[in-house]
Every structure is written in C-alpha cells, then in structure tokens.
Backbone as CSV, one residue per row, in Angstrom:
resi,resn,N_x,N_y,N_z,CA_x,CA_y,CA_z,C_x,C_y,C_z
1,MET,11.444,-44.045,-21.893,12.720,-43.424,-21.632,13.106,-42.452,-22.747
2,ASN,12.762,-42.799,-24.002,13.109,-41.913,-25.114,12.442,-40.559,-24.967
3,LYS,11.222,-40.556,-24.463,10.493,-39.296,-24.311,11.146,-38.417,-23.253
4,ILE,11.605,-39.023,-22.182,12.285,-38.263,-21.134,13.593,-37.705,-21.680
5,ALA,14.319,-38.528,-22.420,15.562,-38.064,-23.024,15.293,-36.922,-23.988
6,TYR,14.193,-37.007,-24.729,13.818,-35.944,-25.664,13.573,-34.638,-24.917
7,ILE,12.868,-34.710,-23.794,12.573,-33.505,-23.022,13.865,-32.882,-22.508
8,PHE,14.775,-33.704,-21.987,16.035,-33.163,-21.489,16.884,-32.599,-22.629
9,ALA,16.871,-33.260,-23.769,17.616,-32.751,-24.919,17.020,-31.425,-25.386
10,SER,15.695,-31.346,-25.364,15.023,-30.095,-25.752,15.404,-28.975,-24.803
11,ALA,15.458,-29.291,-23.515,15.823,-28.278,-22.523,17.245,-27.781,-22.762
12,ALA,18.138,-28.700,-23.090,19.524,-28.307,-23.345,19.613,-27.416,-24.575
13,LEU,18.862,-27.755,-25.619,18.861,-26.934,-26.830,18.289,-25.552,-26.554
14,LEU,17.248,-25.509,-25.749,16.664,-24.216,-25.401,17.642,-23.371,-24.604
15,ALA,18.380,-24.004,-23.710,19.346,-23.266,-22.901,20.450,-22.686,-23.773
16,LEU,20.797,-23.387,-24.841,21.840,-22.911,-25.734,21.331,-21.875,-26.730
17,GLY,20.024,-21.901,-27.010,19.453,-21.001,-28.007,19.309,-19.585,-27.486
18,ALA,18.921,-18.713,-28.380,18.711,-17.307,-28.012,17.499,-17.187,-27.123
19,CYS,17.611,-16.354,-26.104,16.507,-16.134,-25.188,15.696,-14.948,-25.688
20,THR,14.399,-15.022,-25.476,13.520,-13.940,-25.867,13.033,-13.268,-24.598
21,SER,13.056,-11.962,-24.566,12.609,-11.258,-23.377,11.109,-11.393,-23.226
22,LYS,10.621,-11.292,-21.995,9.198,-11.368,-21.699,8.445,-10.292,-22.470
23,GLN,9.013,-9.093,-22.549,8.357,-8.001,-23.251,8.221,-8.332,-24.738
24,ALA,9.237,-8.887,-25.345,9.174,-9.236,-26.758,8.121,-10.315,-26.976
25,GLU,8.010,-11.269,-26.038,7.028,-12.321,-26.146,5.619,-11.749,-26.138
26,GLU,5.368,-10.795,-25.250,4.029,-10.246,-25.113,3.686,-9.274,-26.224
27,THR,4.669,-8.611,-26.807,4.384,-7.640,-27.852,4.495,-8.232,-29.239
28,GLY,5.008,-9.450,-29.332,5.121,-10.095,-30.625,6.278,-9.575,-31.449
29,SER,7.273,-8.941,-30.825,8.386,-8.374,-31.576,9.500,-9.380,-31.825
30,GLU,9.281,-10.626,-31.451,10.278,-11.670,-31.652,10.495,-11.894,-33.149
31,GLN,11.734,-12.084,-33.540,12.057,-12.340,-34.929,11.764,-13.802,-35.247
32,PRO,11.336,-14.125,-36.467,11.089,-15.518,-36.837,12.356,-16.355,-36.661
33,VAL,12.194,-17.579,-36.149,13.320,-18.459,-35.924,13.700,-19.168,-37.218
34,ALA,12.691,-19.661,-37.935,12.957,-20.391,-39.162,13.117,-19.415,-40.321
35,ALA,14.079,-19.693,-41.182,14.347,-18.799,-42.300,13.149,-18.704,-43.232
36,GLU,12.390,-19.823,-43.371,11.273,-19.809,-44.290,10.031,-19.160,-43.695
37,ALA,9.994,-18.882,-42.396,8.837,-18.249,-41.779,8.905,-16.754,-42.018
38,SER,7.812,-16.194,-42.470,7.755,-14.756,-42.674,6.337,-14.289,-42.432
39,SER,6.168,-12.982,-42.313,4.844,-12.441,-42.053,3.926,-12.611,-43.256
40,GLU,4.474,-12.998,-44.419,3.657,-13.206,-45.603,2.956,-14.554,-45.580
41,ILE,3.420,-15.484,-44.766,2.785,-16.786,-44.656,1.570,-16.629,-43.753
42,VAL,0.411,-17.079,-44.243,-0.817,-16.970,-43.468,-1.215,-18.367,-43.007
43,ALA,-1.460,-18.499,-41.712,-1.799,-19.785,-41.126,-3.205,-20.223,-41.529
44,PRO,-3.440,-21.530,-41.600,-4.781,-22.040,-41.901,-5.776,-21.671,-40.798
45,VAL,-7.042,-21.589,-41.153,-8.112,-21.305,-40.201,-8.963,-22.563,-40.071
46,ALA,-9.326,-22.900,-38.842,-10.145,-24.085,-38.605,-11.569,-23.854,-39.102
47,GLU,-12.175,-24.913,-39.571,-13.567,-24.859,-39.995,-14.330,-25.963,-39.289
48,GLY,-15.580,-25.707,-39.006,-16.437,-26.739,-38.433,-16.293,-26.935,-36.941
49,GLY,-15.680,-25.991,-36.241,-15.597,-26.086,-34.793,-14.774,-27.244,-34.283
50,LYS,-13.753,-27.616,-35.004,-12.891,-28.737,-34.625,-11.494,-28.242,-34.279
51,VAL,-10.775,-29.045,-33.500,-9.368,-28.792,-33.210,-8.569,-29.366,-34.385
52,ILE,-7.713,-28.548,-34.979,-6.857,-28.987,-36.084,-5.686,-29.767,-35.506
53,GLU,-5.379,-30.913,-36.095,-4.160,-31.650,-35.759,-3.062,-31.123,-36.679
54,LEU,-1.998,-30.591,-36.113,-0.916,-30.037,-36.920,-0.298,-31.115,-37.802
55,THR,-0.099,-30.785,-39.078,0.542,-31.710,-40.014,1.802,-31.119,-40.637
56,ASP,2.027,-29.809,-40.437,3.221,-29.164,-40.980,3.592,-28.000,-40.066
57,SER,4.761,-28.087,-39.438,5.165,-27.055,-38.477,5.310,-25.684,-39.127
58,LYS,5.507,-25.633,-40.433,5.625,-24.342,-41.121,4.316,-23.550,-41.083
59,ASP,3.184,-24.261,-40.944,1.888,-23.580,-40.914,1.783,-22.589,-39.760
60,TYR,2.456,-22.886,-38.645,2.355,-22.037,-37.458,3.724,-21.659,-36.905
61,ALA,4.720,-21.578,-37.752,6.072,-21.202,-37.332,6.075,-19.763,-36.816
62,PRO,6.997,-19.428,-35.922,7.080,-18.042,-35.449,7.150,-17.072,-36.630
63,GLY,6.381,-16.014,-36.520,6.327,-15.017,-37.576,5.164,-15.211,-38.526
64,VAL,4.475,-16.347,-38.419,3.333,-16.593,-39.289,2.212,-15.606,-38.945
65,LYS,1.462,-15.205,-39.938,0.358,-14.276,-39.734,-0.927,-15.083,-39.554
66,VAL,-1.665,-14.768,-38.495,-2.951,-15.415,-38.269,-4.054,-14.388,-38.502
67,SER,-5.167,-14.833,-39.065,-6.263,-13.914,-39.369,-7.259,-13.803,-38.224
68,GLN,-7.169,-14.701,-37.277,-8.011,-14.653,-36.085,-7.231,-15.243,-34.920
69,LEU,-7.738,-15.051,-33.713,-7.078,-15.627,-32.545,-6.835,-17.112,-32.804
70,THR,-5.604,-17.549,-32.563,-5.230,-18.948,-32.775,-4.604,-19.476,-31.496
71,VAL,-5.089,-20.635,-31.063,-4.620,-21.265,-29.834,-3.854,-22.529,-30.208
72,LEU,-2.544,-22.512,-29.941,-1.706,-23.689,-30.174,-1.574,-24.451,-28.861
73,ASP,-1.977,-25.714,-28.870,-1.874,-26.575,-27.694,-0.735,-27.558,-27.912
74,PHE,0.393,-27.339,-27.224,1.546,-28.229,-27.317,1.349,-29.349,-26.305
75,ASN,1.301,-30.600,-26.779,0.943,-31.729,-25.930,1.661,-32.990,-26.382
76,ALA,1.402,-34.082,-25.685,1.911,-35.403,-26.058,0.917,-36.446,-25.557
77,VAL,0.832,-37.564,-26.245,-0.129,-38.604,-25.880,0.161,-39.205,-24.507
78,TRP,1.405,-39.160,-24.065,1.797,-39.757,-22.785,1.639,-38.793,-21.611
79,CYS,1.182,-37.581,-21.864,1.079,-36.532,-20.845,-0.330,-36.512,-20.239
80,GLY,-0.433,-36.838,-18.961,-1.725,-36.856,-18.269,-2.444,-35.514,-18.276
81,PRO,-1.798,-34.428,-17.857,-2.471,-33.122,-17.896,-2.900,-32.714,-19.312
82,CYS,-2.140,-33.132,-20.307,-2.518,-32.837,-21.701,-3.833,-33.531,-22.041
83,ARG,-3.969,-34.765,-21.584,-5.214,-35.514,-21.847,-6.398,-34.875,-21.125
84,GLN,-6.168,-34.260,-19.968,-7.244,-33.552,-19.262,-7.687,-32.323,-20.041
85,LEU,-6.776,-31.693,-20.725,-7.059,-30.462,-21.458,-7.768,-30.726,-22.793
86,THR,-7.575,-31.899,-23.378,-8.110,-32.202,-24.703,-9.621,-32.005,-24.823
87,PRO,-10.449,-32.555,-23.917,-11.896,-32.348,-24.090,-12.314,-30.883,-23.925
88,VAL,-11.578,-30.136,-23.128,-11.863,-28.708,-22.958,-11.598,-27.979,-24.267
89,LEU,-10.484,-28.297,-24.920,-10.161,-27.686,-26.212,-11.233,-28.015,-27.248
90,GLU,-11.675,-29.255,-27.269,-12.712,-29.663,-28.227,-14.010,-28.908,-27.979
91,GLU,-14.380,-28.753,-26.713,-15.592,-28.018,-26.346,-15.482,-26.551,-26.763
92,LEU,-14.337,-25.942,-26.480,-14.143,-24.535,-26.816,-14.043,-24.318,-28.324
93,ALA,-13.472,-25.270,-29.043,-13.394,-25.160,-30.507,-14.798,-25.119,-31.102
94,ALA,-15.700,-25.926,-30.567,-17.084,-25.914,-31.048,-17.769,-24.599,-30.685
95,LYS,-17.534,-24.125,-29.471,-18.175,-22.895,-29.007,-17.698,-21.668,-29.776
96,TYR,-16.409,-21.603,-30.074,-15.828,-20.427,-30.729,-15.602,-20.655,-32.227
97,ASP,-16.368,-21.549,-32.824,-16.263,-21.829,-34.252,-16.393,-20.536,-35.058
98,GLY,-15.421,-20.296,-35.929,-15.429,-19.099,-36.759,-14.762,-17.897,-36.120
99,LYS,-14.466,-17.979,-34.818,-13.833,-16.865,-34.104,-12.413,-17.186,-33.661
100,VAL,-12.165,-18.462,-33.327,-10.868,-18.891,-32.803,-10.474,-20.195,-33.494
101,THR,-9.207,-20.288,-33.872,-8.668,-21.527,-34.427,-7.891,-22.238,-33.328
102,PHE,-8.189,-23.509,-33.112,-7.502,-24.327,-32.118,-6.654,-25.366,-32.848
103,VAL,-5.381,-25.465,-32.461,-4.449,-26.369,-33.126,-3.757,-27.231,-32.080
104,SER,-3.803,-28.537,-32.279,-3.112,-29.477,-31.408,-1.751,-29.789,-32.011
105,VAL,-0.695,-29.587,-31.206,0.681,-29.798,-31.667,1.326,-30.879,-30.809
106,ASP,1.570,-32.041,-31.384,2.222,-33.149,-30.687,3.717,-32.862,-30.631
107,VAL,4.246,-32.655,-29.425,5.668,-32.296,-29.294,6.602,-33.443,-29.684
108,ASP,6.104,-34.669,-29.679,6.937,-35.784,-30.122,7.146,-35.733,-31.637
109,LYS,6.207,-35.142,-32.357,6.324,-35.019,-33.809,6.859,-33.649,-34.220
110,TYR,6.494,-32.612,-33.474,6.818,-31.236,-33.850,7.533,-30.497,-32.730
111,GLY,8.530,-31.163,-32.164,9.343,-30.558,-31.114,10.071,-29.312,-31.587
112,ASP,10.366,-29.251,-32.880,11.038,-28.081,-33.436,10.182,-26.824,-33.270
113,LEU,8.883,-26.955,-33.422,7.992,-25.807,-33.263,7.904,-25.396,-31.794
114,PHE,7.845,-26.375,-30.914,7.830,-26.116,-29.467,9.090,-25.339,-29.071
115,GLU,10.230,-25.780,-29.567,11.503,-25.116,-29.277,11.566,-23.723,-29.896
116,ALA,11.025,-23.574,-31.096,11.070,-22.288,-31.792,10.338,-21.192,-31.021
117,TYR,9.304,-21.571,-30.280,8.561,-20.594,-29.492,9.142,-20.383,-28.097
118,ASN,10.226,-21.057,-27.767,10.901,-20.884,-26.470,9.926,-21.014,-25.297
119,LEU,9.172,-22.094,-25.278,8.158,-22.296,-24.246,8.677,-23.046,-23.026
120,GLY,9.947,-23.319,-22.975,10.503,-24.036,-21.827,10.530,-25.522,-22.088
121,THR,10.303,-26.298,-21.032,10.395,-27.755,-21.158,9.154,-28.472,-20.664
122,SER,8.140,-27.753,-20.225,6.951,-28.388,-19.655,5.774,-28.327,-20.619
123,ILE,4.998,-29.412,-20.591,3.739,-29.451,-21.329,2.645,-29.877,-20.367
124,PRO,1.408,-29.541,-20.610,0.944,-28.809,-21.768,1.400,-27.347,-21.728
125,ALA,1.608,-26.828,-22.914,1.909,-25.410,-23.087,0.921,-24.900,-24.131
126,VAL,0.230,-23.837,-23.801,-0.762,-23.269,-24.704,-0.298,-21.870,-25.090
127,LEU,-0.304,-21.611,-26.384,0.152,-20.335,-26.911,-0.974,-19.673,-27.687
128,PHE,-1.314,-18.446,-27.287,-2.291,-17.649,-28.027,-1.523,-16.816,-29.041
129,LEU,-1.884,-16.917,-30.309,-1.331,-16.077,-31.366,-2.422,-15.096,-31.785
130,TYR,-2.093,-13.814,-31.774,-3.061,-12.771,-32.106,-2.828,-12.257,-33.528
131,PRO,-3.881,-11.776,-34.184,-3.723,-11.230,-35.536,-2.737,-10.062,-35.617
132,ASP,-2.532,-9.338,-34.512,-1.587,-8.208,-34.531,-0.128,-8.664,-34.385
133,GLY,0.097,-9.975,-34.293,1.458,-10.505,-34.186,1.924,-10.772,-32.771
134,SER,1.174,-10.332,-31.777,1.567,-10.589,-30.389,1.180,-12.010,-29.998
135,LYS,1.698,-12.450,-28.854,1.385,-13.788,-28.368,1.430,-13.817,-26.849
136,LYS,0.789,-14.814,-26.289,0.750,-15.006,-24.839,0.778,-16.500,-24.583
137,SER,1.597,-16.942,-23.624,1.710,-18.371,-23.352,1.237,-18.712,-21.946
138,TYR,0.777,-19.945,-21.813,0.334,-20.514,-20.535,0.966,-21.904,-20.432
139,ILE,1.706,-22.126,-19.361,2.371,-23.407,-19.165,1.630,-24.161,-18.063
140,GLY,1.322,-25.429,-18.316,0.562,-26.222,-17.359,-0.922,-25.945,-17.492
141,THR,-1.685,-26.486,-16.552,-3.145,-26.343,-16.632,-3.708,-25.380,-15.596
142,GLY,-2.871,-24.797,-14.756,-3.336,-23.928,-13.681,-4.208,-22.770,-14.130
143,ASP,-3.864,-22.139,-15.259,-4.651,-21.018,-15.772,-5.768,-21.466,-16.700
144,LEU,-5.799,-22.758,-17.045,-6.699,-23.231,-18.093,-7.807,-24.155,-17.609
145,LEU,-7.638,-24.745,-16.464,-8.652,-25.654,-15.924,-9.116,-25.159,-14.565
146,PRO,-10.386,-25.253,-14.266,-11.465,-25.823,-15.075,-11.751,-24.984,-16.321
147,ALA,-12.600,-25.513,-17.175,-12.853,-24.941,-18.499,-13.272,-23.475,-18.460
148,ASP,-13.980,-23.062,-17.429,-14.437,-21.663,-17.381,-13.263,-20.689,-17.274
149,LYS,-12.140,-21.119,-16.691,-10.941,-20.268,-16.637,-10.367,-20.074,-18.039
150,PHE,-10.315,-21.156,-18.807,-9.806,-21.104,-20.172,-10.727,-20.224,-21.025
151,GLU,-12.020,-20.407,-20.856,-13.004,-19.624,-21.604,-12.869,-18.133,-21.298
152,ALA,-12.619,-17.791,-20.051,-12.440,-16.374,-19.670,-11.190,-15.803,-20.346
153,LEU,-10.119,-16.593,-20.471,-8.914,-16.129,-21.157,-9.189,-15.866,-22.636
154,ILE,-9.975,-16.737,-23.247,-10.319,-16.563,-24.654,-11.197,-15.328,-24.844
155,ASP,-12.192,-15.152,-23.958,-13.049,-13.965,-24.048,-12.233,-12.692,-23.918
156,ALA,-11.290,-12.665,-22.996,-10.430,-11.505,-22.819,-9.549,-11.269,-24.051
157,ALA,-9.055,-12.366,-24.627,-8.214,-12.256,-25.815,-9.010,-11.732,-27.008
158,LEU,-10.245,-12.155,-27.126,-11.093,-11.691,-28.230,-11.461,-10.218,-28.056
159,ALA,-11.522,-9.773,-26.820,-11.865,-8.362,-26.542,-10.671,-7.448,-26.792
160,LYS,-9.475,-8.027,-26.881,-8.231,-7.247,-27.051,-8.232,-6.490,-28.362
C-alpha cells in the first residue's frame, strides 16, 4: 500500500510542479531542477559492461553532463514489467560496453530523480541522455521489448 501511496503522491507533486514542453525535453533545453546540478558535473561512466546501480541521485540529476549515451532505467523491485526489462538491460550493457552507460534507478529510493525528469507516474521509464544535453524518454515496455526494438533505439541514438 505504501508504494501505491508513493506513486499517487508523486503524481500530485508532478501535477503541481513546472511542466516541461515536449520540445524542451527533446532538445535538452530544460533548466536543471536541483540547485546543485550544473553542466559542470560530469556523470560516471560504466565499466565492464555492467548496469550501474544508482547510489547518488546527484550523479544523474537534470543538467548533468554525460560523456557518452547514458540510459537511465527508472524501475522498482515490485514492478513486473521492470523485471522483464532487467535482463535486456544487462545484455545490452555487455554488448555496448564502452559506448553506452546503463544506470538502474530504483524509484522507491530515488523518487526525487524520477520527479525531477518529469517522467509522469508510470514505470518502467527509460531516459536516454545524450552528450549534447538532449534527452528522449520511453514509458513502459512497448518501445523496448522485445530486445531487438531496444537495440534498434540504441543504434539510432548512437548514430545521432
């Protein structure tokens, strides 16, 4: 019940917060939400073809600079579709080692980051962060499963 209450509370906070236009989301012109987030902060890069488990929301706060394509997977242990996506992320992290950083973000621990990106109220939510500051989001698994659909999105993002 607490998790459901958390989701509804998150939705209410999002409704009260500033809305970001679709164009700003796609062009990366959104202003950082957190005061400490700035373009001078550089996000960590994954090594060894593994999915990074987020340990500090400041590492990937809005406005953070990434040196390579970074995929943030917003999920929760109680979410069935999130569990379906996990092995795909692990497979892709190994395949794109050195080219793409994959980060798992537990919304029960880092709901503030989920809210900061204005991703709505549904998970899984996957956010691509590009080195040029732009971003693209995918809500649910429709665009990401089966794995070849997700892989095609990554290939297209790398070609950008």
